[in-house]
Phi, psi and omega in degrees: 000146182297154178303142180066021176256341180211145179216141177237131176236149175261103188256132172280108183266127180212169179057029176052045177206147172222133186223158173234133181218149175237049178190165178295162177307141177223119176299319181298315181285347182270003183278137179257132171261177182301314181294323177300317179297316180296320182273348177078023182199146168244120188241117171237164189296333179225024185202105183235138180236135179237149173281123179282354180081301175298142186274330185287165170281135182199158175268141178211148173286137175239119181261120180252129184225140170255126184214160177279339178208165183258131173235117183289140176292142181286354177258010184290131177257330176218141178216127179230144172239140179222156171284144181218121180261143175244168175224134184301336181273351184254142174283140174264132182230150166250136189209167168232190179292338188250341179206164181216154176228142173286134176280117184258039176264156175278097182245093186264343181284160177268342181225137178228154160268118183255116181262130179245124179236136168256122184239152177227115173243237173295328177222164174288137173218165186235150179226136171238124179243123179263115178244119181304142182224152176264332177229150182290133176285152173281128181296129181198167174281142179269329181224160168289144176220168185282359180254014177105355177290134180239125181313126177086347180293130180283150177252148180274144176266159179080189176273112183229000000 
């Protein structure tokens, strides 16, 4: 794969959250409402938090990819897509409650369709794929999953 198209980090996931942000940490944006818990995501335009599903604290590989289109991994157990805005002055980070990493991909667009996958091979791992977009995609599940996700079901933005 070309340079700056993929990055892998070993993230300590805790407090049932994994997030991508293009702004500094915000306690206000990190709040979960009842509907957020049910849908497994808190979605803001430049700050998204996902439920990693396992409850314990654990280390997992997170694969970050910049691509022209999305191809789902054949080991995907859950897949969600959300609109994600960046700002040229802000660092993009992938984080959990306990640690964060700078995303070192060449992300020049201001708007992306951000695909979140929970995959299971020998171990659970996560994938975020950034696909440049001209218009914001409607946040929704890509596949049916065993945790209540229904293919095509829309997700609510904000704290709900």
